[in-house]
C-alpha atoms as a PDB file:
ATOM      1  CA  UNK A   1      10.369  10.264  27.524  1.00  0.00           C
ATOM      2  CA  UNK A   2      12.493   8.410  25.055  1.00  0.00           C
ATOM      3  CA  UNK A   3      10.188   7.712  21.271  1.00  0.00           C
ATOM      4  CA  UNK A   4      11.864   4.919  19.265  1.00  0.00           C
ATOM      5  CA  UNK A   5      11.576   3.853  15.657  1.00  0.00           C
ATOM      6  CA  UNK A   6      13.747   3.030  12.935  1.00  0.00           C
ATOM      7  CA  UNK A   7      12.949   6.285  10.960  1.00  0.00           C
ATOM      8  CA  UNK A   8      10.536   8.976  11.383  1.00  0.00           C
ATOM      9  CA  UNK A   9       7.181   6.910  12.016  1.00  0.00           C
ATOM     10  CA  UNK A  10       7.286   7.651  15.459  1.00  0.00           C
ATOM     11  CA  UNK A  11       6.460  11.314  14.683  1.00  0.00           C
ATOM     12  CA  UNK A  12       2.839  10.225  14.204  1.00  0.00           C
ATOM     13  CA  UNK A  13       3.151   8.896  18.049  1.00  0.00           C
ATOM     14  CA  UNK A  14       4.700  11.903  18.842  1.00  0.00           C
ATOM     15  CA  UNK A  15       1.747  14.017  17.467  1.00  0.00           C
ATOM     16  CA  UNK A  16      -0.417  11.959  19.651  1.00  0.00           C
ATOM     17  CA  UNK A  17       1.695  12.750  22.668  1.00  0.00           C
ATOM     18  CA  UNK A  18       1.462  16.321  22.035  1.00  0.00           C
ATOM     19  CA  UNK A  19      -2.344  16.671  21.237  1.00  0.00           C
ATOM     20  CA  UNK A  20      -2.729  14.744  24.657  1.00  0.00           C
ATOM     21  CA  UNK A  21      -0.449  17.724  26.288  1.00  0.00           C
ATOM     22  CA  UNK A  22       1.433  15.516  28.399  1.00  0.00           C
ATOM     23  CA  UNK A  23       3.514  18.339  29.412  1.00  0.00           C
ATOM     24  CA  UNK A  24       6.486  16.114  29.382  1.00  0.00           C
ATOM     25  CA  UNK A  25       9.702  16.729  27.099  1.00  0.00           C
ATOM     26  CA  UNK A  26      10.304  14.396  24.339  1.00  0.00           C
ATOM     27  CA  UNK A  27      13.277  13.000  22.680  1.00  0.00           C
ATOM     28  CA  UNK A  28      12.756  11.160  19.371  1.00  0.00           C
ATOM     29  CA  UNK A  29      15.720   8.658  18.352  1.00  0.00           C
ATOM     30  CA  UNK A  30      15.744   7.872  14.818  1.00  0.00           C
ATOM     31  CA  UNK A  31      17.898   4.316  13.919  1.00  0.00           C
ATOM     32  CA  UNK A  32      18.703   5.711  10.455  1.00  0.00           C
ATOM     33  CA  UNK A  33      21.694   4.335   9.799  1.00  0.00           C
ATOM     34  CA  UNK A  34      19.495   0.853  10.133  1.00  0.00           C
ATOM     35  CA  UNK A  35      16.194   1.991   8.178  1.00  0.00           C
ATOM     36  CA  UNK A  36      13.856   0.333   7.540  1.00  0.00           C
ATOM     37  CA  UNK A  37      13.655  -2.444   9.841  1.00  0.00           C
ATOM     38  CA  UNK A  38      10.710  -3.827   7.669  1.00  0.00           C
ATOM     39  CA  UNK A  39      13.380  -5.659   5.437  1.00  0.00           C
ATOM     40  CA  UNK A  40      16.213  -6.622   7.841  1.00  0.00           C
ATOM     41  CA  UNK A  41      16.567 -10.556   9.176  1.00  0.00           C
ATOM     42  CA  UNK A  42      15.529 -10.960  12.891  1.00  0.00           C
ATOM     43  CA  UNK A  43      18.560 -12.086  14.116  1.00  0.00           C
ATOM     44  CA  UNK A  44      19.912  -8.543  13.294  1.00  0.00           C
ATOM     45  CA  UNK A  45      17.155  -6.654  14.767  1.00  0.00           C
ATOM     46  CA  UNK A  46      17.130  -8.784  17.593  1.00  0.00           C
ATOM     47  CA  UNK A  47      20.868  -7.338  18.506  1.00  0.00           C
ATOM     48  CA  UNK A  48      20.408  -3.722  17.082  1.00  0.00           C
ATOM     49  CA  UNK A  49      16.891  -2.739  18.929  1.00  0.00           C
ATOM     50  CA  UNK A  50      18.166  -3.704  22.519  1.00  0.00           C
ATOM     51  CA  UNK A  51      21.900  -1.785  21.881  1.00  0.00           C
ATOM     52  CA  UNK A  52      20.274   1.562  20.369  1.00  0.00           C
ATOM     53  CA  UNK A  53      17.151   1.313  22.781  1.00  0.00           C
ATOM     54  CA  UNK A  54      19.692   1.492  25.992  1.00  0.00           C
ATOM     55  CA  UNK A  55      22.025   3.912  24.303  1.00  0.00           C
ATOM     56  CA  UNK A  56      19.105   6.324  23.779  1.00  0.00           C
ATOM     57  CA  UNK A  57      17.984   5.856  27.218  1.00  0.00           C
ATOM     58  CA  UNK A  58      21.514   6.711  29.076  1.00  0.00           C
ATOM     59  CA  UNK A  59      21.929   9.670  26.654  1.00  0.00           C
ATOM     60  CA  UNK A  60      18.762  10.978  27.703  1.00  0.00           C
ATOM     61  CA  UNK A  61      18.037   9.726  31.012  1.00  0.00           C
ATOM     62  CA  UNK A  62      14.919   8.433  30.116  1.00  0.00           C
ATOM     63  CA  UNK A  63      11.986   7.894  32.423  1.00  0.00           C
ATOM     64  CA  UNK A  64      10.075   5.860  29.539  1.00  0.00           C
ATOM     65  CA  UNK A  65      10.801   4.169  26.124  1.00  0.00           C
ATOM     66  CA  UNK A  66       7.685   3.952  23.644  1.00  0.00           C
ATOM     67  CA  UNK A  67       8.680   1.122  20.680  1.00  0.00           C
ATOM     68  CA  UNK A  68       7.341   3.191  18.042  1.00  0.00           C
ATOM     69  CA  UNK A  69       7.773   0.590  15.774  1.00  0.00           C
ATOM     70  CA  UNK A  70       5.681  -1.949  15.262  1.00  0.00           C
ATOM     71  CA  UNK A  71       8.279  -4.084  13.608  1.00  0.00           C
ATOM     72  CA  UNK A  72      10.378  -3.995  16.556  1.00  0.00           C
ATOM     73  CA  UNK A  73       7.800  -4.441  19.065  1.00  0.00           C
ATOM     74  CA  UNK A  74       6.282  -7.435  17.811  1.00  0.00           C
ATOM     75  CA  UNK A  75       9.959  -8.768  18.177  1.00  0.00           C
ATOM     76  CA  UNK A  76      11.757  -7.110  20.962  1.00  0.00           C
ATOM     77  CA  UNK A  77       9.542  -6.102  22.934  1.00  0.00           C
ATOM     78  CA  UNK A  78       9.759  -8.657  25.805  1.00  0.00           C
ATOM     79  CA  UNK A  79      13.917  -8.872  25.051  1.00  0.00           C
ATOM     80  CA  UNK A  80      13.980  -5.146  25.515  1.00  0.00           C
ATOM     81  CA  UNK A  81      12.242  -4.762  29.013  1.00  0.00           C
ATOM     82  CA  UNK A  82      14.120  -7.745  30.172  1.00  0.00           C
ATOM     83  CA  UNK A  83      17.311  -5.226  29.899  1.00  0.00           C
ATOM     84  CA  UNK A  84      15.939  -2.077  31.211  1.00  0.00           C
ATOM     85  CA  UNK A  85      14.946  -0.849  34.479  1.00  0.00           C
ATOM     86  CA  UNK A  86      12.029   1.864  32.828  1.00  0.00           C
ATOM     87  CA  UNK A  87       8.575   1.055  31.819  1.00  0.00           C
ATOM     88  CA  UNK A  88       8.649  -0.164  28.388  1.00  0.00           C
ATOM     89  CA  UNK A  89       5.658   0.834  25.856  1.00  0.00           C
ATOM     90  CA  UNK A  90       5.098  -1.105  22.364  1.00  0.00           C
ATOM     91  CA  UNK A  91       3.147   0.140  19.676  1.00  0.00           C
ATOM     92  CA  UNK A  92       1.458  -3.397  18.360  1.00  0.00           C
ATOM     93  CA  UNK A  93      -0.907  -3.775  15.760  1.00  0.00           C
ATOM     94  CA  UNK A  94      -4.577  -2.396  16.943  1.00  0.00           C
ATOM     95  CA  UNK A  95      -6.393  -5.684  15.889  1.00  0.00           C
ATOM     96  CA  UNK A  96      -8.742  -4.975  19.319  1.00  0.00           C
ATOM     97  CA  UNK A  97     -10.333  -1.522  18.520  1.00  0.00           C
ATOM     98  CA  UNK A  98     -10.523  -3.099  14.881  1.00  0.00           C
ATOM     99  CA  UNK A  99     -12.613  -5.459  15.887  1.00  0.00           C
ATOM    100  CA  UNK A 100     -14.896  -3.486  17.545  1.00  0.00           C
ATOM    101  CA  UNK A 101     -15.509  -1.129  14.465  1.00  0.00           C
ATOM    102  CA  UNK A 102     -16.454  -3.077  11.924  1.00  0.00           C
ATOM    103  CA  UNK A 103     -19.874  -4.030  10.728  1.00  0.00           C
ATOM    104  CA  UNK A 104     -18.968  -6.408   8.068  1.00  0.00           C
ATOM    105  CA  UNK A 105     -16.733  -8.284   9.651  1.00  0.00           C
ATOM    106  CA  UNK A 106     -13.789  -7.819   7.807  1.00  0.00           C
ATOM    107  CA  UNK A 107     -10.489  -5.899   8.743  1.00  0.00           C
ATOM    108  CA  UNK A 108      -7.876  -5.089   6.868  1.00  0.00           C
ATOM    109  CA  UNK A 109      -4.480  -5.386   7.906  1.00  0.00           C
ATOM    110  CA  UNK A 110      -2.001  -3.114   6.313  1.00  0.00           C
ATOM    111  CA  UNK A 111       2.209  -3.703   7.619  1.00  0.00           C
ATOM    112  CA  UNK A 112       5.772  -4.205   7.218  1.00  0.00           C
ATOM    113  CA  UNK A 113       6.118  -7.528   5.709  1.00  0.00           C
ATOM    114  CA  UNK A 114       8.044  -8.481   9.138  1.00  0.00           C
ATOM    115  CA  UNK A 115       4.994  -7.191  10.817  1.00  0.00           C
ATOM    116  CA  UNK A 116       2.205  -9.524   8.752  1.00  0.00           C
ATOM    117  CA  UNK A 117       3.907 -12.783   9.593  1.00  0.00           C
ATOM    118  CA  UNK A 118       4.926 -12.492  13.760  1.00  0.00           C
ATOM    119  CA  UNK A 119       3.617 -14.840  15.793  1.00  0.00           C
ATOM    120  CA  UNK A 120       3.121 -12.075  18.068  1.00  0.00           C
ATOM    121  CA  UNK A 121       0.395 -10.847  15.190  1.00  0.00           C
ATOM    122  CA  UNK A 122      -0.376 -14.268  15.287  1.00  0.00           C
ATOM    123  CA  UNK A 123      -1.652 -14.426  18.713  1.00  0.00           C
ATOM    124  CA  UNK A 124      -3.219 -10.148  18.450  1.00  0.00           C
ATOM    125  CA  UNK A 125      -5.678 -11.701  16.198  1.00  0.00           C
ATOM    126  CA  UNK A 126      -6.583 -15.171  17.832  1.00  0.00           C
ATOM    127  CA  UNK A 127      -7.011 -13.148  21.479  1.00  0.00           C
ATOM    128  CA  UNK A 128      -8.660  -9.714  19.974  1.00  0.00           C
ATOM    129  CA  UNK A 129     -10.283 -10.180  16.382  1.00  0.00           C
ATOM    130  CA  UNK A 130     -13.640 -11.851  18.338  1.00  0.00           C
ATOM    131  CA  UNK A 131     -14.039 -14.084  15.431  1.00  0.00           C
ATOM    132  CA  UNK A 132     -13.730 -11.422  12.595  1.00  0.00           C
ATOM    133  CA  UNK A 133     -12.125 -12.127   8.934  1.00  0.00           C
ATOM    134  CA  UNK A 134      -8.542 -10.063   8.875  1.00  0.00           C
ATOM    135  CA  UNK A 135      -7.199  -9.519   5.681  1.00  0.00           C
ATOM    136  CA  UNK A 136      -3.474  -9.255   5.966  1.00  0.00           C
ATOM    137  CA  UNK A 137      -0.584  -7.403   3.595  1.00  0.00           C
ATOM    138  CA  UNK A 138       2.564  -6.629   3.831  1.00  0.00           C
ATOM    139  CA  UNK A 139       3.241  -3.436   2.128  1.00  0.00           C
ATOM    140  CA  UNK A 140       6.513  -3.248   0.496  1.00  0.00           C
ATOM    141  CA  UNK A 141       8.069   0.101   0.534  1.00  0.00           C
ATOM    142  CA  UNK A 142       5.192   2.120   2.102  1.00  0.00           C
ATOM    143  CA  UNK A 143       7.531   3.145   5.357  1.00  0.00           C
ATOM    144  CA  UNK A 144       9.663   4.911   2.669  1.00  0.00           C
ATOM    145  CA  UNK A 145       7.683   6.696   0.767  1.00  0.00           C
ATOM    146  CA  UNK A 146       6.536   8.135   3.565  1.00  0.00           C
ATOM    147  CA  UNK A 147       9.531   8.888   4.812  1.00  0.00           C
ATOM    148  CA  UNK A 148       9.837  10.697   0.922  1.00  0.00           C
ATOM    149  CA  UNK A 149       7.044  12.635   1.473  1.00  0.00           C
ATOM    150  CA  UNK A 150       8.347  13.887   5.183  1.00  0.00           C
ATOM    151  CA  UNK A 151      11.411  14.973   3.246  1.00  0.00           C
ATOM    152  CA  UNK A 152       9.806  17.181   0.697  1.00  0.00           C
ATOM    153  CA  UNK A 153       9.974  14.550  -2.022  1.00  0.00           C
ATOM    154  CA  UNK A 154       6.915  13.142  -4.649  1.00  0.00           C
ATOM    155  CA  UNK A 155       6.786   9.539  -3.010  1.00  0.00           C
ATOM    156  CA  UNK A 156       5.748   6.564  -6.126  1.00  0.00           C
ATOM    157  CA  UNK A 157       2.300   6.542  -6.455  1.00  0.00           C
ATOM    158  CA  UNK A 158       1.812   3.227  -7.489  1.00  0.00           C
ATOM    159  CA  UNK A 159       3.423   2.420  -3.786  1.00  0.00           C
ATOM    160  CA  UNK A 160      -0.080   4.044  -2.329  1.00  0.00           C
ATOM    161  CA  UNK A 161      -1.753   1.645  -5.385  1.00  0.00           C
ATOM    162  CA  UNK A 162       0.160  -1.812  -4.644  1.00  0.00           C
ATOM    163  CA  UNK A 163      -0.719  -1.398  -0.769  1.00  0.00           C
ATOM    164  CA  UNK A 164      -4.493  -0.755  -1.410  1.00  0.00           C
ATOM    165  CA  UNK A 165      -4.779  -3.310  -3.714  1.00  0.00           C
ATOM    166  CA  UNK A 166      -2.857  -5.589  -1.386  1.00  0.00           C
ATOM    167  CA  UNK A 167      -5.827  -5.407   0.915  1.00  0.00           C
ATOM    168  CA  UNK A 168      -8.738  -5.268  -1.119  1.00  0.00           C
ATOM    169  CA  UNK A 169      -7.857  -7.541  -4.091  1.00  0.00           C
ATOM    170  CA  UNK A 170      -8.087 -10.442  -2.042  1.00  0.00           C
ATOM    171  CA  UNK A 171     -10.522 -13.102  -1.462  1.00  0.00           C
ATOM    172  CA  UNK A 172     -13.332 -11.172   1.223  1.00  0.00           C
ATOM    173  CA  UNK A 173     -11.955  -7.586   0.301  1.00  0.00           C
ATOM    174  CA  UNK A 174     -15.086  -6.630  -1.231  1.00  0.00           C
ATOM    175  CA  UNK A 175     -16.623  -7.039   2.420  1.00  0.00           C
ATOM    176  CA  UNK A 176     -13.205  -4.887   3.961  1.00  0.00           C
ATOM    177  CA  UNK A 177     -14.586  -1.639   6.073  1.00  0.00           C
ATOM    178  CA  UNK A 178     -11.571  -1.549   8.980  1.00  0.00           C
ATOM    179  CA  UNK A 179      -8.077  -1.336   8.031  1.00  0.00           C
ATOM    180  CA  UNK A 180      -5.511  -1.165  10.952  1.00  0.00           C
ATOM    181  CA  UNK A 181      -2.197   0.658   9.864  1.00  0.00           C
ATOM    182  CA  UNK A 182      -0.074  -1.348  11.515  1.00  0.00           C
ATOM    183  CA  UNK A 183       3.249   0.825  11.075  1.00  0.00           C
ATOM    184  CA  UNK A 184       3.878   4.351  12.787  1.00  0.00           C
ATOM    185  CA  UNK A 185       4.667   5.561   9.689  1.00  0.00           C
ATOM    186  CA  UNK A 186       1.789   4.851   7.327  1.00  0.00           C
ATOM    187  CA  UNK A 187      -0.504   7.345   9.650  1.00  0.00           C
ATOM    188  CA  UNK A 188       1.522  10.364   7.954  1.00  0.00           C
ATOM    189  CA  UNK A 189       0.400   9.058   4.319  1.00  0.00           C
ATOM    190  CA  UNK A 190      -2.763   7.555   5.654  1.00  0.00           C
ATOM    191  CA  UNK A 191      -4.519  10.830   3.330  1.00  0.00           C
ATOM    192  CA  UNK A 192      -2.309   8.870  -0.124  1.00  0.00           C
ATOM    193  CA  UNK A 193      -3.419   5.355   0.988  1.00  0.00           C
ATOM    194  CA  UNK A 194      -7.461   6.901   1.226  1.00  0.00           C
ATOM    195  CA  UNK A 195      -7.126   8.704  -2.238  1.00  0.00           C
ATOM    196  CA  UNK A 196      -6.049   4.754  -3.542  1.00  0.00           C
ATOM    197  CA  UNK A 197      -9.066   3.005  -1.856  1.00  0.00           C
ATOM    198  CA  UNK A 198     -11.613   2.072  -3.708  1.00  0.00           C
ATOM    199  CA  UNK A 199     -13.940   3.003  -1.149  1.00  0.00           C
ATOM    200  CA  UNK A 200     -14.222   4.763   2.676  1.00  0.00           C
ATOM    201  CA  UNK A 201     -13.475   2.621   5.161  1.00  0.00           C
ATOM    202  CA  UNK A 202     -12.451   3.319   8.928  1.00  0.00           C
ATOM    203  CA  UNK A 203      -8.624   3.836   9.397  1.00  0.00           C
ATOM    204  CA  UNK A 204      -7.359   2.824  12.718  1.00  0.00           C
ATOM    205  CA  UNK A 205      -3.836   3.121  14.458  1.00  0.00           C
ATOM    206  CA  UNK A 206      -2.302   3.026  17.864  1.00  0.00           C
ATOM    207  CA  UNK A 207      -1.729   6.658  18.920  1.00  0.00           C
ATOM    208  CA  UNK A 208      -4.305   7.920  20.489  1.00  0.00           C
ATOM    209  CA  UNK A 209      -4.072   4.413  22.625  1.00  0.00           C
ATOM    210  CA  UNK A 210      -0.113   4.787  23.587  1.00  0.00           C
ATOM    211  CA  UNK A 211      -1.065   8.249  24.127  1.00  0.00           C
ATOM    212  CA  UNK A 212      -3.203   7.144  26.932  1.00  0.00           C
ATOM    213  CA  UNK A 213      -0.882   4.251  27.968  1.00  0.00           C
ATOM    214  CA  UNK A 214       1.911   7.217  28.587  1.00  0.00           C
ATOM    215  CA  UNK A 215       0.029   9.315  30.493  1.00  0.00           C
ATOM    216  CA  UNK A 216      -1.414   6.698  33.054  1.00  0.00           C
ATOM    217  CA  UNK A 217       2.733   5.146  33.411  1.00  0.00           C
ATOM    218  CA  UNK A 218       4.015   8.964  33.569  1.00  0.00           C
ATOM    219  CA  UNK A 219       1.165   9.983  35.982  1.00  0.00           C
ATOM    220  CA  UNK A 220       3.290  11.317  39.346  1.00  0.00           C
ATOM    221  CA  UNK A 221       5.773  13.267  36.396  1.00  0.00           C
ATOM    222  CA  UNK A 222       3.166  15.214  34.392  1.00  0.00           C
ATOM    223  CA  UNK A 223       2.672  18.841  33.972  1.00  0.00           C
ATOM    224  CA  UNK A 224       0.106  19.789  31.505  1.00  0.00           C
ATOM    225  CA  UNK A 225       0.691  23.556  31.890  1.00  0.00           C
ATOM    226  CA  UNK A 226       4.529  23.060  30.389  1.00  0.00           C
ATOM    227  CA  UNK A 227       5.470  23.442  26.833  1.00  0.00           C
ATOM    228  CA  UNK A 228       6.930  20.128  25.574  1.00  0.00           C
ATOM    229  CA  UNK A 229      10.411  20.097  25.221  1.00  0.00           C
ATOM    230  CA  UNK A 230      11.829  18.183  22.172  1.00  0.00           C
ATOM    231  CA  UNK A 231      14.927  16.798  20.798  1.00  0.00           C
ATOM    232  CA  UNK A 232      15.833  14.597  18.127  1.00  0.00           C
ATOM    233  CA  UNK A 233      18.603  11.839  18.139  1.00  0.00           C
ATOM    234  CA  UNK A 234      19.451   9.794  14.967  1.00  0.00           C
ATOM    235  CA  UNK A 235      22.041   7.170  14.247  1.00  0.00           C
ATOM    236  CA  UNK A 236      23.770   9.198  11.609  1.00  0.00           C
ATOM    237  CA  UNK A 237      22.033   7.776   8.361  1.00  0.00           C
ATOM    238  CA  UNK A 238      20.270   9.914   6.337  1.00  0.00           C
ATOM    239  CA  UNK A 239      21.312  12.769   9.016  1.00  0.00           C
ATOM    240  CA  UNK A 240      20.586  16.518   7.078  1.00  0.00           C
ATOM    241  CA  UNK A 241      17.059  15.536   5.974  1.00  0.00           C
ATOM    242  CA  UNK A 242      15.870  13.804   9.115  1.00  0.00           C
ATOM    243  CA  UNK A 243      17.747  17.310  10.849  1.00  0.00           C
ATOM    244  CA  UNK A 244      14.888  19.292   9.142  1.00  0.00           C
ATOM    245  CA  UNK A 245      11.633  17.219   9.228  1.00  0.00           C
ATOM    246  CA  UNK A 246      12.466  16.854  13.143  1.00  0.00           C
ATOM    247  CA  UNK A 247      12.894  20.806  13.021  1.00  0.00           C
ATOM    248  CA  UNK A 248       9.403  20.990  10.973  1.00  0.00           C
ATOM    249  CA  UNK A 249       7.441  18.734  13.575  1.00  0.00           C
ATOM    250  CA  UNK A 250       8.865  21.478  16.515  1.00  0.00           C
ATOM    251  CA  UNK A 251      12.120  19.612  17.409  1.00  0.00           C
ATOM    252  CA  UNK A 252      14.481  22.256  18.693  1.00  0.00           C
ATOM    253  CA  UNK A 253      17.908  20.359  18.048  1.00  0.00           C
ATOM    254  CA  UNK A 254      18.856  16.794  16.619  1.00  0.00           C
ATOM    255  CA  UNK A 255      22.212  15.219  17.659  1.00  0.00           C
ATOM    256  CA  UNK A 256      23.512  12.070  16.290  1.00  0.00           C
ATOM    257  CA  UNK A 257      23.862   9.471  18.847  1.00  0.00           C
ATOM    258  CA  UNK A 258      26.633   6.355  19.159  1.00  0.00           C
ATOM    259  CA  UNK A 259      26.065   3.161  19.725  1.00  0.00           C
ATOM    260  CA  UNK A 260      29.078   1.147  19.601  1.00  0.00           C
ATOM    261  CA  UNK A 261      29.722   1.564  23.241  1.00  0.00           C
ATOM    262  CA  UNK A 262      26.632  -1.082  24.002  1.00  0.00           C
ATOM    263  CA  UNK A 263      27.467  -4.497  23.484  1.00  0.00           C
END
């Protein structure tokens, strides 16, 4: 099984493949060299996901590609399974188990601010929000600090600040008791963004769910009793320190992978 993000935010769908011991051996590709895909035009992402999506899969000879990246998925998605012959798996904003948490109403949105304004999100919340208020924001530098704070590094506080006040500054965000993190990464500084909030609400992401999704697509391939296998691919930016957070997370060897060859 092939994970794909643009950094390291699909580690925290990667912990969710493990705790569901899948038994199946998982390579993570990293687009470094393009991080983060939060702040890139479409029309580039658009090109880039497709090309390093297929390279990753005939490097690895994937049975199955999770999108572990919101940004992309609400994109790609549909362009990237019209070029592959594997199941295809997008992580997309959880507006549906949202809506069936909250008591007030209210649900907070937290993304990339690529992610806030898709019509894909668009059409999440007018088919799953049954009515409810969602508060949207799109956090601006949240997917790196947290990509920091994988490294070893003191991420900006007032990051954690800005993207808490993002959602509950607003008109209705005294009534806010659901916020969806809509980015694979903000679940590994979900513990920063709770410490920032003025008060406990419910924090919900897709992992657990893709978990699920994997297990019922991978069904004939599974073995529960194996130990999960995993390797790390990157696109050569930011190389030695994704090398040793992949290492930390139980990767057992990172490789960088090339692209140019897929047009």
């Amino acid at each position: 099984m092939l994970v794909f993000d643009s950094g390291l935010g699909g580690l925290s769908v990667v912990n969710a493949i493990v705790n569901a011991r899948l038994g199946v051996d998982l390579f993570h590709l990293a687009d470094t060299a393009f991080f983060p895909y939060g702040e890139k035009a479409d029309a580039d992402l658009m090109v880039r996901v497709p090309r390093v999506i297929r390279a990753g899969i005939a490097a690895v000879s994937a049975d199955l590609v999770i999108i572990a990246c919101n940004t992309a998925s609400t994109l790609a998605l549909d362009v990237v399974r019209g070029q592959v012959d594997i199941p295809v798996v997008g992580v997309v904003p959880a507006i549906k188990p949202a809506a069936t948490l909250t008591r007030t109403g209210t649900i907070g949105l937290l993304a990339t601010p690529k992610t806030v304004t898709r019509p894909y999100t668009d059409a999440l919340i007018a088919q799953f929000a049954m009515g409810n208020k969602v508060l949207r924001h799109g956090a601006v530098g949240l997917a790196g600090a947290a990509e920091a704070k994988l490294a070893g590094q003191t991420p900006d506080p007032d990051i954690f600040k800005a993207s808490m006040a993002g959602l509950f500054d607003q008109e209705g965000g005294e009534a806010l008791d659901v916020i969806v993190l809509a980015c694979t990464h903000y679940p590994l500084v979900q513990a920063e963004l709770e410490a920032c909030a003025p008060r406990p609400v419910t924090w919900v992401d897709s992992g657990e769910a893709i978990a699920r999704r994997t297990a019922f697509l991978l069904e004939s391939h599974l073995d529960t009793d194996a130990p999960t296998l995993r390797t790390g691919l990157t696109t050569g930016g930011k190389d030695g320190a994704t090398r040793r957070v992949l290492s930390d997370f139980g990767f057992q060897s990172t490789q960088v992978l090339s692209v140019e060859s897929q047009l």
